[in-house]
Amino acid sequence: MTIYNALIIPKICNAVLKSYQSSWPRDLITLYLCSPLDFHVQTMNWDCGYRNMQSMLSSYLNHDSLVRDILFSSGITVIPTLKDIQKIIESAWAGGYDQIGGMQLEFKLLDTNKWIGATEVVAMLRSCKVRACVADFDFTSGQCDLNSMVKIIWEYFEKRDVFNQKIKETQGEKEFFFIAPLYFQHQGHSRLILGAEKWANGDIKLLILDPQMRRAVQFHHRVGDEANILRQGVGTHGLNSKSKYQIAYLSEKSLYGVGEELTKIIVDELRHPMLILI
C-alpha cells in the first residue's frame, strides 16, 4: 500500500467556473457550485473513497468556516494521508461510531487495501465532531427513483445558496458561506458531486467529479471544457446505470437534541423521524 499522495489538481472548481464564464450554455438558467476544493486523483483500484475524502477535506480546510475550526480542534490541520485516514476511522470505531460498518470491515483498515464508503466517511467526520449525515437511495424499493434523488441534490445546493444570499444581504459579507461537496457512493466506486444545473426545459444536471486518473487526463487535454466533463443528467449512463446510491453530506443544523451517543449510530437521515432533511 502506498502512503504517498496522489496527483492533485488544485482548486478544480475555479477551472469549472472559468469554463462557464468563457462559454455559458444558451439554455442554462441556474448554476450552483460547492466551495473550492483540490482534486485528489485515484491511484489504485481501491482508494477512490480515500481520495474523495481528501478532496472533501481540502474544501473544509481551505474555507474559513465552523467546519474548519472543528477539524482544527480535532487535530486535522492538513490533508491526512491514506494511512492517517485509516487510523482516524479505526479510532472512530473504537469510540463507538458505526459499529455495524466496523464489524463488516472487522474493525481493521490500517495497512490494508479495504475500500471505504459513505458510512466510514460519516463515522470519521462525526468522531471529529463535524455534523455529517448519510442518505440512502434505493430505486428497487419503489420509495424513490433517480429523478427524486436528483431533485433532492438540487435542493441541497439551492437551500445553501439561498442562505448565502441572505447572509450577503443582511450582513454585507463579501465571502460566501461554505457549501460542502457531496460524497456520492454506489457499489464498487465513489465520486463527488460539486454542483447542480437547471436548464430551460426543467432538466437538472449534476456536476460529478470522478477521482479516476482518466478524468485528470481529460482535464489536462480539455482545458476550458471542465463543465462538460463533469455534467451528468438522468439520461447519462454514468448516473442511470445504478439502482442504489448513498450520499454523505454535512447537515445545516445539529442532528439530534438528545445527546452524543445517538450520533454514533449511522442511519438514513432522509427517512429517520428524529432528523432534519438534507
mmCIF file of C-alpha atoms in Angstrom:
data_model
loop_
_atom_site.group_PDB
_atom_site.id
_atom_site.type_symbol
_atom_site.label_atom_id
_atom_site.label_comp_id
_atom_site.label_asym_id
_atom_site.label_seq_id
_atom_site.Cartn_x
_atom_site.Cartn_y
_atom_site.Cartn_z
ATOM 1 C CA MET A 1 0.000 0.000 0.000
ATOM 2 C CA THR A 2 1.355 3.411 -0.942
ATOM 3 C CA ILE A 3 1.495 6.160 1.678
ATOM 4 C CA TYR A 4 2.138 8.878 -0.866
ATOM 5 C CA ASN A 5 -0.320 11.476 -2.027
ATOM 6 C CA ALA A 6 -1.938 11.119 -5.423
ATOM 7 C CA LEU A 7 -1.754 13.627 -8.245
ATOM 8 C CA ILE A 8 -3.501 16.771 -7.034
ATOM 9 C CA ILE A 9 -5.209 19.350 -9.250
ATOM 10 C CA PRO A 10 -5.674 22.470 -7.081
ATOM 11 C CA LYS A 11 -8.898 24.497 -6.958
ATOM 12 C CA ILE A 12 -10.751 22.462 -9.575
ATOM 13 C CA CYS A 13 -13.954 24.464 -9.002
ATOM 14 C CA ASN A 14 -12.195 27.629 -10.170
ATOM 15 C CA ALA A 15 -11.472 25.950 -13.504
ATOM 16 C CA VAL A 16 -15.117 24.840 -13.720
ATOM 17 C CA LEU A 17 -16.353 28.379 -13.078
ATOM 18 C CA LYS A 18 -13.951 29.751 -15.661
ATOM 19 C CA SER A 19 -15.333 27.336 -18.238
ATOM 20 C CA TYR A 20 -18.843 28.714 -17.622
ATOM 21 C CA GLN A 21 -17.628 32.303 -17.834
ATOM 22 C CA SER A 22 -15.951 31.688 -21.180
ATOM 23 C CA SER A 23 -18.887 29.793 -22.668
ATOM 24 C CA TRP A 24 -22.221 29.928 -20.802
ATOM 25 C CA PRO A 25 -24.648 27.394 -22.347
ATOM 26 C CA ARG A 26 -27.558 29.163 -24.017
ATOM 27 C CA ASP A 27 -30.354 27.248 -22.243
ATOM 28 C CA LEU A 28 -28.725 27.038 -18.815
ATOM 29 C CA ILE A 29 -30.769 29.035 -16.281
ATOM 30 C CA THR A 30 -29.165 28.429 -12.888
ATOM 31 C CA LEU A 31 -25.881 27.027 -11.608
ATOM 32 C CA TYR A 32 -24.973 26.112 -8.031
ATOM 33 C CA LEU A 33 -21.422 25.095 -7.151
ATOM 34 C CA CYS A 34 -19.769 23.951 -3.933
ATOM 35 C CA SER A 35 -16.910 25.825 -2.273
ATOM 36 C CA PRO A 36 -13.452 25.397 -3.898
ATOM 37 C CA LEU A 37 -11.606 22.141 -3.417
ATOM 38 C CA ASP A 38 -8.459 20.382 -4.613
ATOM 39 C CA PHE A 39 -8.915 17.304 -6.802
ATOM 40 C CA HIS A 40 -7.047 14.318 -5.327
ATOM 41 C CA VAL A 41 -6.752 11.723 -8.079
ATOM 42 C CA GLN A 42 -7.205 7.981 -7.593
ATOM 43 C CA THR A 43 -4.011 5.928 -8.000
ATOM 44 C CA MET A 44 -5.169 2.403 -7.110
ATOM 45 C CA ASN A 45 -8.325 0.413 -7.767
ATOM 46 C CA TRP A 46 -9.372 0.562 -4.101
ATOM 47 C CA ASP A 47 -8.534 4.115 -2.956
ATOM 48 C CA CYS A 48 -11.365 6.137 -4.534
ATOM 49 C CA GLY A 49 -13.057 6.667 -1.157
ATOM 50 C CA TYR A 50 -9.846 7.904 0.422
ATOM 51 C CA ARG A 51 -9.111 10.296 -2.452
ATOM 52 C CA ASN A 52 -12.636 11.669 -2.325
ATOM 53 C CA MET A 53 -12.242 12.112 1.426
ATOM 54 C CA GLN A 54 -9.023 14.064 0.825
ATOM 55 C CA SER A 55 -10.762 16.250 -1.787
ATOM 56 C CA MET A 56 -13.639 16.921 0.617
ATOM 57 C CA LEU A 57 -11.267 17.776 3.452
ATOM 58 C CA SER A 58 -9.422 20.210 1.177
ATOM 59 C CA SER A 59 -12.714 22.037 0.747
ATOM 60 C CA TYR A 60 -13.339 22.060 4.502
ATOM 61 C CA LEU A 61 -9.820 23.189 5.410
ATOM 62 C CA ASN A 62 -9.429 25.834 2.694
ATOM 63 C CA HIS A 63 -12.513 27.787 3.756
ATOM 64 C CA ASP A 64 -12.806 29.949 6.856
ATOM 65 C CA SER A 65 -15.811 28.221 8.405
ATOM 66 C CA LEU A 66 -17.047 26.482 11.539
ATOM 67 C CA VAL A 67 -16.240 23.133 9.933
ATOM 68 C CA ARG A 68 -12.582 24.093 9.580
ATOM 69 C CA ASP A 69 -12.471 25.255 13.207
ATOM 70 C CA ILE A 70 -13.949 21.952 14.370
ATOM 71 C CA LEU A 71 -11.427 19.956 12.336
ATOM 72 C CA PHE A 72 -8.579 22.075 13.691
ATOM 73 C CA SER A 73 -9.722 21.370 17.241
ATOM 74 C CA SER A 74 -9.755 17.639 16.395
ATOM 75 C CA GLY A 75 -6.136 17.780 15.235
ATOM 76 C CA ILE A 76 -6.784 17.797 11.477
ATOM 77 C CA THR A 77 -4.969 20.884 10.194
ATOM 78 C CA VAL A 78 -3.616 19.479 6.909
ATOM 79 C CA ILE A 79 -4.906 16.878 4.455
ATOM 80 C CA PRO A 80 -4.317 13.464 6.052
ATOM 81 C CA THR A 81 -2.591 10.674 4.161
ATOM 82 C CA LEU A 82 -4.387 7.429 3.370
ATOM 83 C CA LYS A 83 -2.828 5.814 6.440
ATOM 84 C CA ASP A 84 -3.921 8.752 8.590
ATOM 85 C CA ILE A 85 -7.485 8.397 7.329
ATOM 86 C CA GLN A 86 -7.407 4.684 8.128
ATOM 87 C CA LYS A 87 -6.201 5.448 11.658
ATOM 88 C CA ILE A 88 -8.902 8.086 12.212
ATOM 89 C CA ILE A 89 -11.661 5.736 11.039
ATOM 90 C CA GLU A 90 -10.351 2.935 13.264
ATOM 91 C CA SER A 91 -10.301 5.411 16.155
ATOM 92 C CA ALA A 92 -13.909 6.352 15.352
ATOM 93 C CA TRP A 93 -14.925 2.691 15.545
ATOM 94 C CA ALA A 94 -13.056 2.328 18.832
ATOM 95 C CA GLY A 95 -15.049 5.327 20.080
ATOM 96 C CA GLY A 96 -18.318 3.568 19.269
ATOM 97 C CA TYR A 97 -19.137 5.155 15.902
ATOM 98 C CA ASP A 98 -20.783 2.990 13.204
ATOM 99 C CA GLN A 99 -20.292 -0.367 14.898
ATOM 100 C CA ILE A 100 -22.175 -2.172 12.131
ATOM 101 C CA GLY A 101 -19.817 -0.839 9.474
ATOM 102 C CA GLY A 102 -16.834 -1.545 11.700
ATOM 103 C CA MET A 103 -17.879 -5.175 12.112
ATOM 104 C CA GLN A 104 -18.244 -5.581 8.346
ATOM 105 C CA LEU A 105 -14.613 -4.479 7.938
ATOM 106 C CA GLU A 106 -13.508 -6.397 11.046
ATOM 107 C CA PHE A 107 -12.566 -3.078 12.700
ATOM 108 C CA LYS A 108 -9.340 -3.102 10.682
ATOM 109 C CA LEU A 109 -8.240 -0.692 7.919
ATOM 110 C CA LEU A 110 -4.630 0.259 8.638
ATOM 111 C CA ASP A 111 -2.164 -1.263 6.159
ATOM 112 C CA THR A 112 -4.950 -2.963 4.198
ATOM 113 C CA ASN A 113 -6.466 -2.358 0.755
ATOM 114 C CA LYS A 114 -10.044 -2.349 2.068
ATOM 115 C CA TRP A 115 -12.415 0.101 0.429
ATOM 116 C CA ILE A 116 -14.262 2.732 2.418
ATOM 117 C CA GLY A 117 -17.681 4.153 1.664
ATOM 118 C CA ALA A 118 -20.155 6.780 2.772
ATOM 119 C CA THR A 119 -20.724 5.384 6.276
ATOM 120 C CA GLU A 120 -16.979 5.297 7.015
ATOM 121 C CA VAL A 121 -16.723 8.910 5.845
ATOM 122 C CA VAL A 122 -19.587 9.920 8.134
ATOM 123 C CA ALA A 123 -18.157 7.958 11.079
ATOM 124 C CA MET A 124 -14.800 9.688 10.642
ATOM 125 C CA LEU A 125 -16.337 13.166 10.438
ATOM 126 C CA ARG A 126 -18.703 12.625 13.359
ATOM 127 C CA SER A 127 -15.855 11.386 15.519
ATOM 128 C CA CYS A 128 -14.191 14.737 14.745
ATOM 129 C CA LYS A 129 -17.434 16.473 15.861
ATOM 130 C CA VAL A 130 -18.405 17.508 12.324
ATOM 131 C CA ARG A 131 -22.156 17.173 11.710
ATOM 132 C CA ALA A 132 -22.112 14.652 8.850
ATOM 133 C CA CYS A 133 -25.090 12.640 7.634
ATOM 134 C CA VAL A 134 -25.861 9.831 5.212
ATOM 135 C CA ALA A 135 -28.831 9.415 2.866
ATOM 136 C CA ASP A 136 -29.765 6.145 1.139
ATOM 137 C CA PHE A 137 -31.431 5.975 -2.278
ATOM 138 C CA ASP A 138 -32.665 2.522 -3.289
ATOM 139 C CA PHE A 139 -34.582 2.660 -6.554
ATOM 140 C CA THR A 140 -35.563 -1.019 -6.260
ATOM 141 C CA SER A 141 -37.641 -0.303 -3.137
ATOM 142 C CA GLY A 142 -40.234 1.775 -5.006
ATOM 143 C CA GLN A 143 -39.892 4.573 -2.422
ATOM 144 C CA CYS A 144 -37.755 6.786 -4.661
ATOM 145 C CA ASP A 145 -36.309 6.977 -8.153
ATOM 146 C CA LEU A 146 -33.419 8.683 -9.916
ATOM 147 C CA ASN A 147 -35.424 11.843 -10.598
ATOM 148 C CA SER A 148 -36.369 12.288 -6.953
ATOM 149 C CA MET A 149 -32.747 11.797 -5.872
ATOM 150 C CA VAL A 150 -31.553 14.394 -8.392
ATOM 151 C CA LYS A 151 -34.227 16.813 -7.158
ATOM 152 C CA ILE A 152 -33.100 16.359 -3.529
ATOM 153 C CA ILE A 153 -29.498 17.029 -4.550
ATOM 154 C CA TRP A 154 -30.630 20.178 -6.350
ATOM 155 C CA GLU A 155 -32.465 21.306 -3.209
ATOM 156 C CA TYR A 156 -29.319 20.735 -1.128
ATOM 157 C CA PHE A 157 -27.352 23.233 -3.203
ATOM 158 C CA GLU A 158 -30.299 25.605 -3.664
ATOM 159 C CA LYS A 159 -31.023 25.887 0.076
ATOM 160 C CA ARG A 160 -27.422 26.642 0.882
ATOM 161 C CA ASP A 161 -27.137 29.206 -1.906
ATOM 162 C CA VAL A 162 -30.272 30.965 -0.627
ATOM 163 C CA PHE A 163 -28.666 31.079 2.816
ATOM 164 C CA ASN A 164 -25.584 32.588 1.193
ATOM 165 C CA GLN A 165 -27.623 35.345 -0.366
ATOM 166 C CA LYS A 166 -29.377 36.148 2.920
ATOM 167 C CA ILE A 167 -26.030 36.499 4.701
ATOM 168 C CA LYS A 168 -24.745 38.720 1.932
ATOM 169 C CA GLU A 169 -27.834 40.950 2.031
ATOM 170 C CA THR A 170 -28.183 41.234 5.816
ATOM 171 C CA GLN A 171 -24.548 41.255 6.912
ATOM 172 C CA GLY A 172 -22.793 42.567 3.828
ATOM 173 C CA GLU A 173 -20.376 39.648 3.873
ATOM 174 C CA LYS A 174 -18.010 39.539 0.920
ATOM 175 C CA GLU A 175 -17.090 35.887 1.459
ATOM 176 C CA PHE A 176 -19.712 33.270 0.709
ATOM 177 C CA PHE A 177 -20.989 30.808 3.278
ATOM 178 C CA PHE A 178 -19.294 27.420 2.995
ATOM 179 C CA ILE A 179 -21.071 24.907 0.720
ATOM 180 C CA ALA A 180 -19.687 21.386 1.056
ATOM 181 C CA PRO A 181 -19.457 18.928 -1.843
ATOM 182 C CA LEU A 182 -21.420 15.676 -1.634
ATOM 183 C CA TYR A 183 -19.794 12.262 -1.295
ATOM 184 C CA PHE A 184 -21.578 10.064 -3.856
ATOM 185 C CA GLN A 185 -21.321 6.293 -3.335
ATOM 186 C CA HIS A 186 -22.507 3.328 -5.365
ATOM 187 C CA GLN A 187 -21.460 -0.308 -5.380
ATOM 188 C CA GLY A 188 -17.721 -0.509 -6.015
ATOM 189 C CA HIS A 189 -16.942 3.175 -6.538
ATOM 190 C CA SER A 190 -17.469 6.697 -5.205
ATOM 191 C CA ARG A 191 -17.404 10.193 -6.679
ATOM 192 C CA LEU A 192 -18.075 13.753 -5.547
ATOM 193 C CA ILE A 193 -20.969 15.987 -6.559
ATOM 194 C CA LEU A 194 -19.656 19.529 -6.941
ATOM 195 C CA GLY A 195 -22.837 21.270 -8.015
ATOM 196 C CA ALA A 196 -26.053 21.237 -9.993
ATOM 197 C CA GLU A 197 -27.544 22.985 -13.020
ATOM 198 C CA LYS A 198 -31.115 23.766 -14.038
ATOM 199 C CA TRP A 199 -31.936 24.121 -17.717
ATOM 200 C CA ALA A 200 -34.717 25.947 -19.545
ATOM 201 C CA ASN A 201 -36.633 22.709 -20.212
ATOM 202 C CA GLY A 202 -36.660 21.936 -16.463
ATOM 203 C CA ASP A 203 -33.893 19.332 -16.586
ATOM 204 C CA ILE A 204 -31.494 19.160 -13.643
ATOM 205 C CA LYS A 205 -27.944 18.040 -14.329
ATOM 206 C CA LEU A 206 -25.280 17.261 -11.766
ATOM 207 C CA LEU A 207 -21.595 18.135 -11.833
ATOM 208 C CA ILE A 208 -19.941 14.872 -10.779
ATOM 209 C CA LEU A 209 -16.206 14.566 -10.197
ATOM 210 C CA ASP A 210 -14.826 11.061 -10.725
ATOM 211 C CA PRO A 211 -11.469 10.537 -8.955
ATOM 212 C CA GLN A 212 -10.155 8.156 -11.621
ATOM 213 C CA MET A 213 -6.923 9.080 -13.404
ATOM 214 C CA ARG A 214 -8.629 9.263 -16.802
ATOM 215 C CA ARG A 215 -10.668 12.215 -15.546
ATOM 216 C CA ALA A 216 -7.486 14.070 -14.599
ATOM 217 C CA VAL A 217 -6.147 13.366 -18.094
ATOM 218 C CA GLN A 218 -9.322 14.815 -19.599
ATOM 219 C CA PHE A 219 -8.919 17.992 -17.548
ATOM 220 C CA HIS A 220 -5.352 18.289 -18.841
ATOM 221 C CA HIS A 221 -6.268 17.837 -22.506
ATOM 222 C CA ARG A 222 -9.591 19.720 -22.488
ATOM 223 C CA VAL A 223 -8.832 22.957 -20.642
ATOM 224 C CA GLY A 224 -11.899 25.198 -20.749
ATOM 225 C CA ASP A 225 -14.270 22.256 -21.117
ATOM 226 C CA GLU A 226 -14.403 21.256 -17.435
ATOM 227 C CA ALA A 227 -18.162 21.730 -17.045
ATOM 228 C CA ASN A 228 -18.902 19.395 -19.955
ATOM 229 C CA ILE A 229 -16.567 16.768 -18.484
ATOM 230 C CA LEU A 230 -18.452 16.821 -15.162
ATOM 231 C CA ARG A 231 -22.057 17.225 -16.401
ATOM 232 C CA GLN A 232 -24.409 14.250 -15.978
ATOM 233 C CA GLY A 233 -28.186 14.058 -16.254
ATOM 234 C CA VAL A 234 -30.757 11.329 -15.639
ATOM 235 C CA GLY A 235 -30.159 10.092 -19.189
ATOM 236 C CA THR A 236 -26.406 9.735 -18.670
ATOM 237 C CA HIS A 237 -25.181 6.153 -18.370
ATOM 238 C CA GLY A 238 -22.780 7.076 -15.562
ATOM 239 C CA LEU A 239 -25.763 8.166 -13.452
ATOM 240 C CA ASN A 240 -28.687 5.975 -14.512
ATOM 241 C CA SER A 241 -26.825 2.651 -14.629
ATOM 242 C CA LYS A 242 -27.011 2.101 -10.852
ATOM 243 C CA SER A 243 -30.036 1.252 -8.727
ATOM 244 C CA LYS A 244 -28.642 2.177 -5.285
ATOM 245 C CA TYR A 245 -26.728 5.210 -4.049
ATOM 246 C CA GLN A 246 -25.537 6.587 -0.720
ATOM 247 C CA ILE A 247 -24.732 10.242 -0.174
ATOM 248 C CA ALA A 248 -22.641 11.636 2.683
ATOM 249 C CA TYR A 249 -23.232 15.321 3.368
ATOM 250 C CA LEU A 250 -22.917 17.995 6.039
ATOM 251 C CA SER A 251 -26.040 18.937 7.950
ATOM 252 C CA GLU A 252 -27.096 22.556 8.261
ATOM 253 C CA LYS A 253 -28.018 22.025 11.924
ATOM 254 C CA SER A 254 -27.401 19.594 14.765
ATOM 255 C CA LEU A 255 -28.603 16.061 14.106
ATOM 256 C CA TYR A 256 -30.070 15.237 17.499
ATOM 257 C CA GLY A 257 -31.182 17.083 20.565
ATOM 258 C CA VAL A 258 -30.789 14.124 22.898
ATOM 259 C CA GLY A 259 -27.074 13.569 23.413
ATOM 260 C CA GLU A 260 -23.972 12.444 21.615
ATOM 261 C CA GLU A 261 -24.467 8.678 21.832
ATOM 262 C CA LEU A 262 -27.174 8.647 19.169
ATOM 263 C CA THR A 263 -24.835 10.316 16.679
ATOM 264 C CA LYS A 264 -22.681 7.191 16.814
ATOM 265 C CA ILE A 265 -25.467 5.228 15.124
ATOM 266 C CA ILE A 266 -25.482 5.983 11.405
ATOM 267 C CA VAL A 267 -28.906 5.698 9.773
ATOM 268 C CA ASP A 268 -30.596 7.063 6.664
ATOM 269 C CA GLU A 269 -31.282 10.683 7.644
ATOM 270 C CA LEU A 270 -33.883 11.269 4.924
ATOM 271 C CA ARG A 271 -36.317 8.765 6.392
ATOM 272 C CA HIS A 272 -35.496 8.899 10.099
ATOM 273 C CA PRO A 273 -38.258 10.686 12.086
ATOM 274 C CA MET A 274 -35.843 12.323 14.575
ATOM 275 C CA LEU A 275 -33.712 14.028 11.966
ATOM 276 C CA ILE A 276 -33.788 17.056 9.700
ATOM 277 C CA LEU A 277 -33.957 16.500 5.941
ATOM 278 C CA ILE A 278 -30.985 17.127 3.714
#
